Amino acid sequence: MEPFSANRSVREIKVVQRVLKVNERMAEQNRRRFAEKGVFAINVMSSPGSGKTTTLQKTLERIMPEIRAAVIVGDVSTTHDADRLAVTGAPVVQVNTDAFGGDCHLAAHVIEKAADDIDLDDIDLLIIENVGNLVCPAEFDIGEDARVVVLSVTEGEDKPVKYPAMFRRCDAALLNKIDLLPHLDYNKALAIGYIQQVHPGMPVFEISARTGEGMEAWIGWLREKIGSKLKAQSQ
Amino acid sequence: MEPFSANRSVREIKVVQRVLKVNERMAEQNRRRFAEKGVFAINVMSSPGSGKTTTLQKTLERIMPEIRAAVIVGDVSTTHDADRLAVTGAPVVQVNTDAFGGDCHLAAHVIEKAADDIDLDDIDLLIIENVGNLVCPAEFDIGEDARVVVLSVTEGEDKPVKYPAMFRRCDAALLNKIDLLPHLDYNKALAIGYIQQVHPGMPVFEISARTGEGMEAWIGWLREKIGSKLKAQSQ
């Protein structure tokens, strides 16, 4: 089987590289479009069940209407997350990847189409909640200004070293569900150490989306990022 | 962009279909090989941090040496899980997919190679711990006899409907970390209802790998599956 496997791999890798190259070009188009409209775009990624949606819901409740936000939500199937986020009053567009083969990530051309359904002149912040997956979304630039990874204290300490590409590419990490720490055998220092090992200096915000603990620090960081972009553009 | 996107999609889908076809053929080879050796192979899948490794460790402790088991562990990076499983005394082979592009799943040809490092004459059960991901591993038959999905009560109730392909393809679900239920806003009946909606009749075992609760029922199911295969073969 050896030569066959080897051939297959090379062919497969070439196709993947071509797809990534096309994606990069379209991501740049998205980025220019968001810049022209004065929109800060953030790509939020995590494994399934880390609490992304609750975190974003609680974030929107705290920043709106001062910051005008919209959300694009990616899921393989269902509109559950979009329904939950729509409660905040933010415009929400749900992308279901099972419409195009059950993709395990959002790609730049998907964001381009989804953004057509949002009035970009009317918002400051576009939150993109990616498909729950710690592997594939890390490879696809979608034109965002910042990337955030959410991990929860129920997932074990070693996710950063097991999924290093994700943690290397992100600009901040949210360590969620800290209200559960008393009930877990979880070594928080070890987890944060792993994050710093993979991505030295990356800010880590310890939060509980459920209780609200730690949310202000994370939102402060987000506000500052949005502010810096808008300031840079107005100069 | 429309025609360009459309072309790209069709080309991409063709390549994916070709890869899946090749994978299917190699999975059948694995399946024949395991059958010849009297080995029952089980493919264990979940999102990152659901407790797969702890569950398997506790399972091995309970079934060995009566059932002779070996494990193939898939991760993008690190040998953490293999190290933890090796403590049980079972032969363990770690596959790191970052050696071939950071693949988000195990494929049949990877299992074929990994199985070369295991003495198949010497075991009854081959446990394959897949890469933590609820999307991609569902698409790749690796030659297993049964598929199990682990989900944890910290992940939210709606994973079965958000990742339906995974739950449809599996033969049993392990609902893990039930020791944390008193500390969560988790609607267990809703979660099990979603599983039954996607895959009516699939057995669901409520377990806590940490405390041992519920492990006997799951292991009883596993024993029966192994027994049925060996019995069918000896007739």
Coordinates of C-alpha atoms in Angstrom, one line a residue:
Chain A
M1 CA 0.0 0.0 0.0
E2 CA 2.9 2.3 0.6
P3 CA 3.3 4.0 -2.8
F4 CA -0.4 4.4 -3.2
S5 CA -0.8 6.0 0.2
A6 CA 2.0 8.3 -0.5
N7 CA 0.5 9.4 -3.9
R8 CA -2.8 9.9 -2.3
S9 CA -1.4 12.1 0.4
V10 CA 0.5 14.4 -2.0
R11 CA -2.6 14.8 -4.1
E12 CA -4.8 15.5 -1.1
I13 CA -2.3 18.0 0.3
K14 CA -2.2 19.9 -3.0
V15 CA -6.0 20.2 -3.1
V16 CA -6.0 21.4 0.5
Q17 CA -3.3 24.0 -0.2
R18 CA -5.3 25.2 -3.2
V19 CA -8.5 25.5 -1.1
L20 CA -6.6 27.4 1.6
K21 CA -5.1 29.8 -1.0
V22 CA -8.5 30.6 -2.5
N23 CA -9.8 31.0 1.1
E24 CA -7.0 33.5 1.9
R25 CA -7.8 35.7 -1.0
M26 CA -11.5 35.8 -0.1
A27 CA -10.6 36.5 3.5
E28 CA -8.7 39.5 2.4
Q29 CA -11.7 40.8 0.5
N30 CA -13.9 40.3 3.6
R31 CA -11.3 42.2 5.7
R32 CA -11.3 45.1 3.3
R33 CA -15.0 45.2 3.2
F34 CA -15.3 45.2 7.0
A35 CA -12.6 48.0 7.2
E36 CA -14.5 50.1 4.7
K37 CA -17.6 49.8 6.7
G38 CA -15.8 50.5 10.0
V39 CA -16.7 47.1 11.4
F40 CA -14.5 45.1 13.8
A41 CA -14.9 41.4 13.2
I42 CA -14.1 38.7 15.7
N43 CA -13.9 35.0 15.1
V44 CA -14.9 33.0 18.2
M45 CA -13.8 29.3 18.3
S46 CA -13.9 26.4 20.7
S47 CA -14.8 22.7 21.0
P48 CA -18.5 21.8 21.2
G49 CA -20.0 22.7 24.5
S50 CA -17.4 25.1 25.9
G51 CA -20.1 27.7 26.4
K52 CA -19.5 30.0 23.4
T53 CA -23.1 30.9 22.9
T54 CA -23.8 31.7 26.5
T55 CA -20.6 33.8 26.6
L56 CA -21.6 35.7 23.5
Q57 CA -25.1 36.2 24.8
K58 CA -23.9 37.6 28.1
T59 CA -21.3 39.8 26.2
L60 CA -23.9 41.2 23.9
E61 CA -26.2 42.1 26.9
R62 CA -23.3 44.1 28.4
I63 CA -22.1 46.0 25.3
M64 CA -25.3 46.8 23.5
P65 CA -26.6 49.2 22.5
E66 CA -23.5 51.3 23.1
I67 CA -21.6 49.0 20.7
R68 CA -23.9 48.0 17.8
A69 CA -23.3 44.3 17.2
A70 CA -24.4 41.6 14.8
V71 CA -23.7 37.9 14.8
I72 CA -23.0 35.2 12.3
V73 CA -23.4 31.7 13.8
G74 CA -22.0 28.6 12.3
D75 CA -23.3 25.2 13.1
V76 CA -23.5 21.9 11.2
S77 CA -27.2 21.8 11.9
T78 CA -30.0 23.5 13.9
T79 CA -30.7 27.2 14.6
H80 CA -30.5 26.7 18.4
D81 CA -27.6 29.1 18.9
A82 CA -29.0 31.8 16.6
D83 CA -32.3 31.6 18.5
R84 CA -30.6 32.1 21.8
L85 CA -28.5 35.0 20.5
A86 CA -31.5 36.7 18.8
V87 CA -33.0 37.3 22.2
T88 CA -30.3 40.0 22.8
G89 CA -31.8 42.0 20.0
A90 CA -28.7 41.8 17.8
P91 CA -29.2 40.8 14.1
V92 CA -28.3 37.2 13.8
V93 CA -27.5 35.1 10.7
Q94 CA -27.4 31.3 11.1
V95 CA -25.2 29.4 8.7
N96 CA -25.8 25.6 8.6
T97 CA -22.9 23.8 7.0
D98 CA -24.9 20.7 6.4
A99 CA -26.3 22.6 3.4
F100 CA -22.9 22.2 1.8
G101 CA -21.6 18.9 3.0
G102 CA -21.5 19.3 6.7
D103 CA -18.4 21.4 6.8
C104 CA -16.5 21.4 10.1
H105 CA -15.6 25.1 9.9
L106 CA -16.6 28.4 8.5
A107 CA -14.8 29.5 5.3
A108 CA -14.3 33.1 4.0
H109 CA -16.8 32.7 1.1
V110 CA -19.5 31.5 3.5
I111 CA -18.9 34.7 5.6
E112 CA -19.0 36.8 2.5
K113 CA -22.5 35.5 1.7
A114 CA -23.7 35.6 5.3
A115 CA -22.5 39.2 5.6
D116 CA -24.8 40.2 2.7
D117 CA -27.7 39.7 5.1
I118 CA -26.4 42.2 7.6
D119 CA -26.4 46.0 7.3
L120 CA -22.7 46.6 7.8
D121 CA -23.3 50.4 7.8
D122 CA -25.4 49.9 10.9
I123 CA -22.9 48.0 13.2
D124 CA -19.5 48.4 14.9
L125 CA -18.9 44.8 15.8
L126 CA -19.4 41.6 13.8
I127 CA -19.2 38.5 16.0
I128 CA -18.7 35.2 14.1
E129 CA -19.4 32.2 16.2
N130 CA -17.6 29.4 14.4
V131 CA -18.5 25.7 14.3
G132 CA -17.6 23.8 17.5
N133 CA -14.3 22.3 16.6
L134 CA -10.7 22.8 17.9
V135 CA -9.0 21.6 14.7
C136 CA -10.3 22.8 11.4
P137 CA -11.5 26.4 12.1
A138 CA -7.9 27.3 13.0
E139 CA -6.8 26.8 9.4
F140 CA -9.4 29.1 7.8
D141 CA -8.9 32.9 7.9
I142 CA -12.4 34.4 7.4
G143 CA -11.3 38.1 7.3
E144 CA -11.6 38.7 11.0
D145 CA -9.7 41.3 13.0
A146 CA -9.2 39.1 16.1
R147 CA -9.6 35.5 17.0
V148 CA -10.7 34.2 20.4
V149 CA -10.7 30.6 21.7
V150 CA -13.1 29.6 24.5
L151 CA -12.2 26.6 26.6
S152 CA -13.9 25.3 29.6
V153 CA -12.5 24.0 32.9
T154 CA -14.5 20.8 32.4
E155 CA -12.5 19.9 29.3
G156 CA -9.2 19.0 31.0
E157 CA -6.0 21.0 31.2
D158 CA -4.2 19.8 28.1
K159 CA -6.3 21.1 25.2
P160 CA -3.8 23.9 24.4
V161 CA -1.0 21.4 23.7
K162 CA -3.2 18.9 22.0
Y163 CA -4.7 21.5 19.7
P164 CA -1.7 23.9 19.4
A165 CA -2.6 25.4 16.0
M166 CA -5.8 26.8 17.5
F167 CA -4.1 28.4 20.5
R168 CA -1.2 29.7 18.5
R169 CA -3.5 31.5 16.1
C170 CA -5.8 33.1 18.6
D171 CA -5.4 36.6 20.2
A172 CA -7.0 35.8 23.5
A173 CA -8.4 32.8 25.4
L174 CA -11.5 32.7 27.6
L175 CA -11.3 30.0 30.3
N176 CA -15.0 29.5 30.9
K177 CA -17.1 27.8 33.6
I178 CA -14.8 28.7 36.5
D179 CA -17.9 28.5 38.8
L180 CA -17.5 24.7 38.5
L181 CA -13.9 24.7 39.7
P182 CA -14.8 23.6 43.3
H183 CA -16.4 20.4 41.9
L184 CA -13.6 19.4 39.6
D185 CA -10.1 18.0 39.8
Y186 CA -8.8 20.8 37.6
N187 CA -5.3 22.3 37.8
K188 CA -5.9 25.8 36.5
A189 CA -2.3 26.8 36.8
L190 CA -1.3 23.9 34.6
A191 CA -3.9 24.8 31.9
I192 CA -2.8 28.4 31.8
G193 CA 0.8 27.2 31.7
Y194 CA 0.0 25.1 28.7
I195 CA -1.6 28.1 27.0
Q196 CA 1.5 30.2 27.6
Q197 CA 3.8 27.4 26.4
V198 CA 1.9 27.3 23.1
H199 CA 1.4 31.0 22.8
P200 CA 3.6 33.0 25.1
G201 CA 2.0 36.2 26.3
M202 CA -1.6 35.5 25.0
P203 CA -4.1 37.1 27.4
V204 CA -6.3 34.5 29.3
F205 CA -9.5 35.7 30.8
E206 CA -11.0 33.5 33.5
I207 CA -14.8 33.8 33.2
S208 CA -18.1 32.2 34.2
A209 CA -20.6 33.2 31.5
R210 CA -23.3 31.7 33.9
T211 CA -22.5 33.8 37.0
G212 CA -20.9 36.8 35.2
E213 CA -17.6 36.5 37.1
G214 CA -14.7 37.8 35.1
M215 CA -16.8 39.1 32.2
E216 CA -15.8 42.8 32.7
A217 CA -12.1 42.1 32.0
W218 CA -12.8 40.2 28.8
I219 CA -15.2 42.9 27.6
G220 CA -12.6 45.6 28.5
W221 CA -10.2 43.8 26.2
L222 CA -12.8 43.6 23.4
R223 CA -13.8 47.3 23.7
E224 CA -10.1 48.3 23.5
K225 CA -9.6 46.2 20.4
I226 CA -12.7 47.7 18.7
G227 CA -11.6 51.2 19.8
S228 CA -8.1 50.8 18.4
K229 CA -9.3 49.8 15.0
L230 CA -11.8 52.6 14.7
K231 CA -9.3 55.1 15.9
A232 CA -6.6 53.9 13.4
Q233 CA -9.2 54.2 10.6
S234 CA -10.3 57.7 11.5
Q235 CA -6.7 59.0 11.5
Chain B
M1 CA -18.0 35.5 -7.2
E2 CA -20.9 33.1 -7.8
P3 CA -19.6 30.9 -10.7
F4 CA -16.2 30.7 -9.2
S5 CA -17.5 29.6 -5.8
A6 CA -19.7 27.0 -7.5
N7 CA -16.9 25.6 -9.5
R8 CA -14.7 25.4 -6.5
S9 CA -17.4 23.6 -4.5
V10 CA -18.0 20.9 -7.2
R11 CA -14.2 20.3 -7.5
E12 CA -13.8 20.1 -3.8
I13 CA -16.7 17.8 -3.3
K14 CA -15.3 15.4 -6.0
V15 CA -12.0 15.2 -4.3
V16 CA -13.7 14.6 -0.9
Q17 CA -15.8 11.8 -2.5
R18 CA -12.7 10.2 -4.0
V19 CA -10.9 10.3 -0.6
L20 CA -13.9 8.8 1.1
K21 CA -14.1 6.0 -1.5
V22 CA -10.5 5.1 -1.1
N23 CA -11.0 5.2 2.7
E24 CA -14.0 2.8 2.5
R25 CA -11.9 0.2 0.6
M26 CA -9.1 0.4 3.1
A27 CA -11.6 0.2 6.0
E28 CA -13.0 -3.0 4.5
Q29 CA -9.4 -4.4 4.5
N30 CA -9.0 -3.5 8.1
R31 CA -12.3 -5.1 8.9
R32 CA -11.3 -8.4 7.2
R33 CA -7.9 -8.3 9.0
F34 CA -9.5 -7.8 12.4
A35 CA -12.0 -10.6 11.7
E36 CA -9.3 -13.0 10.7
K37 CA -7.5 -12.3 13.9
G38 CA -10.6 -12.6 16.1
V39 CA -10.3 -8.9 17.2
F40 CA -13.3 -6.7 18.0
A41 CA -12.5 -3.1 17.0
I42 CA -14.4 -0.2 18.6
N43 CA -14.1 3.4 17.4
V44 CA -14.6 5.9 20.3
M45 CA -15.4 9.5 19.3
S46 CA -16.3 12.7 21.1
S47 CA -15.6 16.4 21.3
P48 CA -12.4 17.5 23.0
G49 CA -12.6 17.2 26.8
S50 CA -15.6 14.9 27.1
G51 CA -13.6 12.4 29.1
K52 CA -12.9 9.8 26.5
T53 CA -9.5 8.9 27.9
T54 CA -10.6 8.6 31.5
T55 CA -13.5 6.5 30.4
L56 CA -11.3 4.2 28.5
Q57 CA -8.7 4.0 31.3
K58 CA -11.5 3.0 33.7
T59 CA -12.9 0.5 31.2
L60 CA -9.6 -1.2 30.7
E61 CA -9.0 -1.5 34.4
R62 CA -12.3 -3.4 34.7
I63 CA -12.1 -5.7 31.7
M64 CA -8.4 -6.7 31.7
P65 CA -6.8 -9.2 31.8
E66 CA -9.9 -11.3 31.1
I67 CA -10.4 -9.4 27.9
R68 CA -7.0 -8.8 26.2
A69 CA -7.1 -5.2 24.9
A70 CA -4.9 -2.8 23.0
V71 CA -5.5 0.9 22.1
I72 CA -4.7 3.2 19.2
V73 CA -5.0 6.8 20.3
G74 CA -5.4 9.6 17.8
D75 CA -4.5 13.2 18.6
V76 CA -3.3 16.1 16.6
S77 CA -0.4 16.6 19.0
T78 CA 1.2 15.2 22.2
T79 CA 1.3 11.7 23.7
H80 CA -0.7 12.6 26.9
D81 CA -3.5 10.3 26.3
A82 CA -1.3 7.3 25.3
D83 CA 0.8 7.9 28.5
R84 CA -2.4 7.8 30.6
L85 CA -3.7 4.7 28.9
A86 CA -0.4 2.8 29.0
V87 CA -0.7 2.8 32.9
T88 CA -3.3 0.1 32.5
G89 CA -0.8 -2.2 31.0
A90 CA -2.5 -2.4 27.6
P91 CA -0.3 -2.0 24.5
V92 CA -0.9 1.6 23.3
V93 CA 0.0 3.1 19.9
Q94 CA -0.2 6.9 19.7
V95 CA -0.9 8.5 16.3
N96 CA -0.2 12.2 16.0
T97 CA -1.9 13.6 13.0
D98 CA 0.2 16.8 12.9
A99 CA 2.8 14.5 11.2
F100 CA 0.5 14.5 8.2
G101 CA -1.1 17.9 8.1
G102 CA -2.9 18.1 11.5
D103 CA -5.8 15.9 10.3
C104 CA -9.0 16.3 12.3
H105 CA -9.9 12.5 12.3
L106 CA -8.3 9.1 11.9
A107 CA -8.6 7.5 8.5
A108 CA -8.5 3.8 7.6
H109 CA -4.9 3.9 6.2
V110 CA -3.7 5.4 9.4
I111 CA -5.3 2.6 11.4
E112 CA -3.8 0.0 9.0
K113 CA -0.3 1.3 9.8
A114 CA -0.8 1.7 13.5
A115 CA -2.2 -1.8 13.8
D116 CA 1.2 -3.1 12.4
D117 CA 2.6 -2.1 15.8
I118 CA 0.2 -4.3 17.7
D119 CA 0.2 -8.1 18.0
L120 CA -3.3 -8.8 16.8
D121 CA -3.0 -12.5 17.6
D122 CA -2.6 -11.5 21.2
I123 CA -5.7 -9.4 21.7
D124 CA -9.5 -9.7 21.7
L125 CA -10.3 -6.0 21.7
L126 CA -8.9 -3.1 19.8
I127 CA -10.0 0.3 21.2
I128 CA -9.5 3.2 18.8
E129 CA -9.7 6.6 20.5
N130 CA -10.3 9.0 17.7
V131 CA -9.3 12.7 17.5
G132 CA -11.5 14.9 19.7
N133 CA -14.0 16.3 17.1
L134 CA -17.8 15.7 16.7
V135 CA -17.8 16.4 12.9
C136 CA -15.1 14.9 10.8
P137 CA -14.5 11.5 12.4
A138 CA -18.1 10.5 11.7
E139 CA -17.4 10.5 8.0
F140 CA -14.5 8.0 8.1
D141 CA -15.1 4.3 8.4
I142 CA -11.8 2.9 9.8
G143 CA -12.8 -0.8 9.8
E144 CA -14.4 -0.9 13.3
D145 CA -17.1 -3.3 14.5
A146 CA -18.9 -0.7 16.6
R147 CA -18.8 3.1 17.2
V148 CA -19.4 4.9 20.4
V149 CA -19.8 8.6 21.1
V150 CA -19.0 10.1 24.4
L151 CA -20.7 13.3 25.4
S152 CA -20.5 15.0 28.7
V153 CA -23.2 16.7 30.7
T154 CA -21.1 19.9 30.8
E155 CA -21.5 20.3 27.0
G156 CA -25.1 21.3 26.9
E157 CA -28.1 19.3 25.8
D158 CA -28.2 19.9 22.1
K159 CA -25.1 18.3 20.8
P160 CA -27.0 15.4 19.2
V161 CA -29.1 17.7 17.0
K162 CA -26.2 20.0 16.2
Y163 CA -23.9 17.1 15.2
P164 CA -26.5 14.6 13.9
A165 CA -24.2 12.6 11.6
M166 CA -22.1 11.6 14.5
F167 CA -25.0 10.4 16.6
R168 CA -26.7 8.7 13.7
R169 CA -23.6 6.7 12.9
C170 CA -22.8 5.5 16.4
D171 CA -24.1 2.3 18.1
A172 CA -24.1 3.6 21.6
A173 CA -23.7 6.9 23.5
L174 CA -22.0 7.4 26.8
L175 CA -23.3 10.4 28.7
N176 CA -20.3 11.2 31.0
K177 CA -19.6 13.3 34.0
I178 CA -23.0 12.7 35.6
D179 CA -21.4 13.3 39.0
L180 CA -21.4 17.0 38.1
L181 CA -25.2 17.1 37.5
P182 CA -26.0 18.7 40.9
H183 CA -23.9 21.7 39.9
L184 CA -25.2 22.3 36.4
D185 CA -28.4 23.6 34.8
Y186 CA -28.6 20.5 32.7
N187 CA -31.8 18.9 31.4
K188 CA -30.8 15.2 31.1
A189 CA -34.2 14.1 29.7
L190 CA -33.9 16.8 27.0
A191 CA -30.4 15.5 26.0
I192 CA -31.5 11.9 25.9
G193 CA -34.6 13.0 24.0
Y194 CA -32.4 14.7 21.4
I195 CA -30.3 11.5 21.0
Q196 CA -33.4 9.4 20.5
Q197 CA -34.7 12.0 18.0
V198 CA -31.5 11.7 15.9
H199 CA -31.0 7.9 16.4
P200 CA -34.1 6.2 17.8
G201 CA -33.4 3.2 20.0
M202 CA -29.7 3.9 20.4
P203 CA -28.6 2.8 23.9
V204 CA -27.4 5.6 26.1
F205 CA -25.3 4.8 29.2
E206 CA -25.2 7.4 31.9
I207 CA -21.7 7.2 33.5
S208 CA -19.2 9.0 35.6
A209 CA -15.8 7.7 34.7
R210 CA -14.5 9.6 37.7
T211 CA -16.7 8.0 40.3
G212 CA -17.3 4.7 38.5
E213 CA -21.1 5.2 38.5
G214 CA -22.9 3.4 35.6
M215 CA -19.7 1.9 34.3
E216 CA -20.9 -1.7 34.7
A217 CA -23.9 -1.3 32.3
W218 CA -21.7 0.1 29.6
I219 CA -19.1 -2.6 30.1
G220 CA -21.9 -5.2 30.0
W221 CA -22.9 -3.9 26.6
L222 CA -19.3 -4.0 25.4
R223 CA -18.7 -7.5 26.6
E224 CA -21.9 -8.7 24.8
K225 CA -20.8 -7.1 21.6
I226 CA -17.3 -8.7 21.7
G227 CA -18.9 -12.0 22.7
S228 CA -21.4 -11.9 19.8
K229 CA -18.6 -11.3 17.2
L230 CA -16.4 -14.1 18.5
K231 CA -19.3 -16.5 18.7
A232 CA -20.4 -15.7 15.2
Q233 CA -16.9 -16.3 13.9
S234 CA -16.4 -19.7 15.8
Q235 CA -19.6 -21.1 14.3

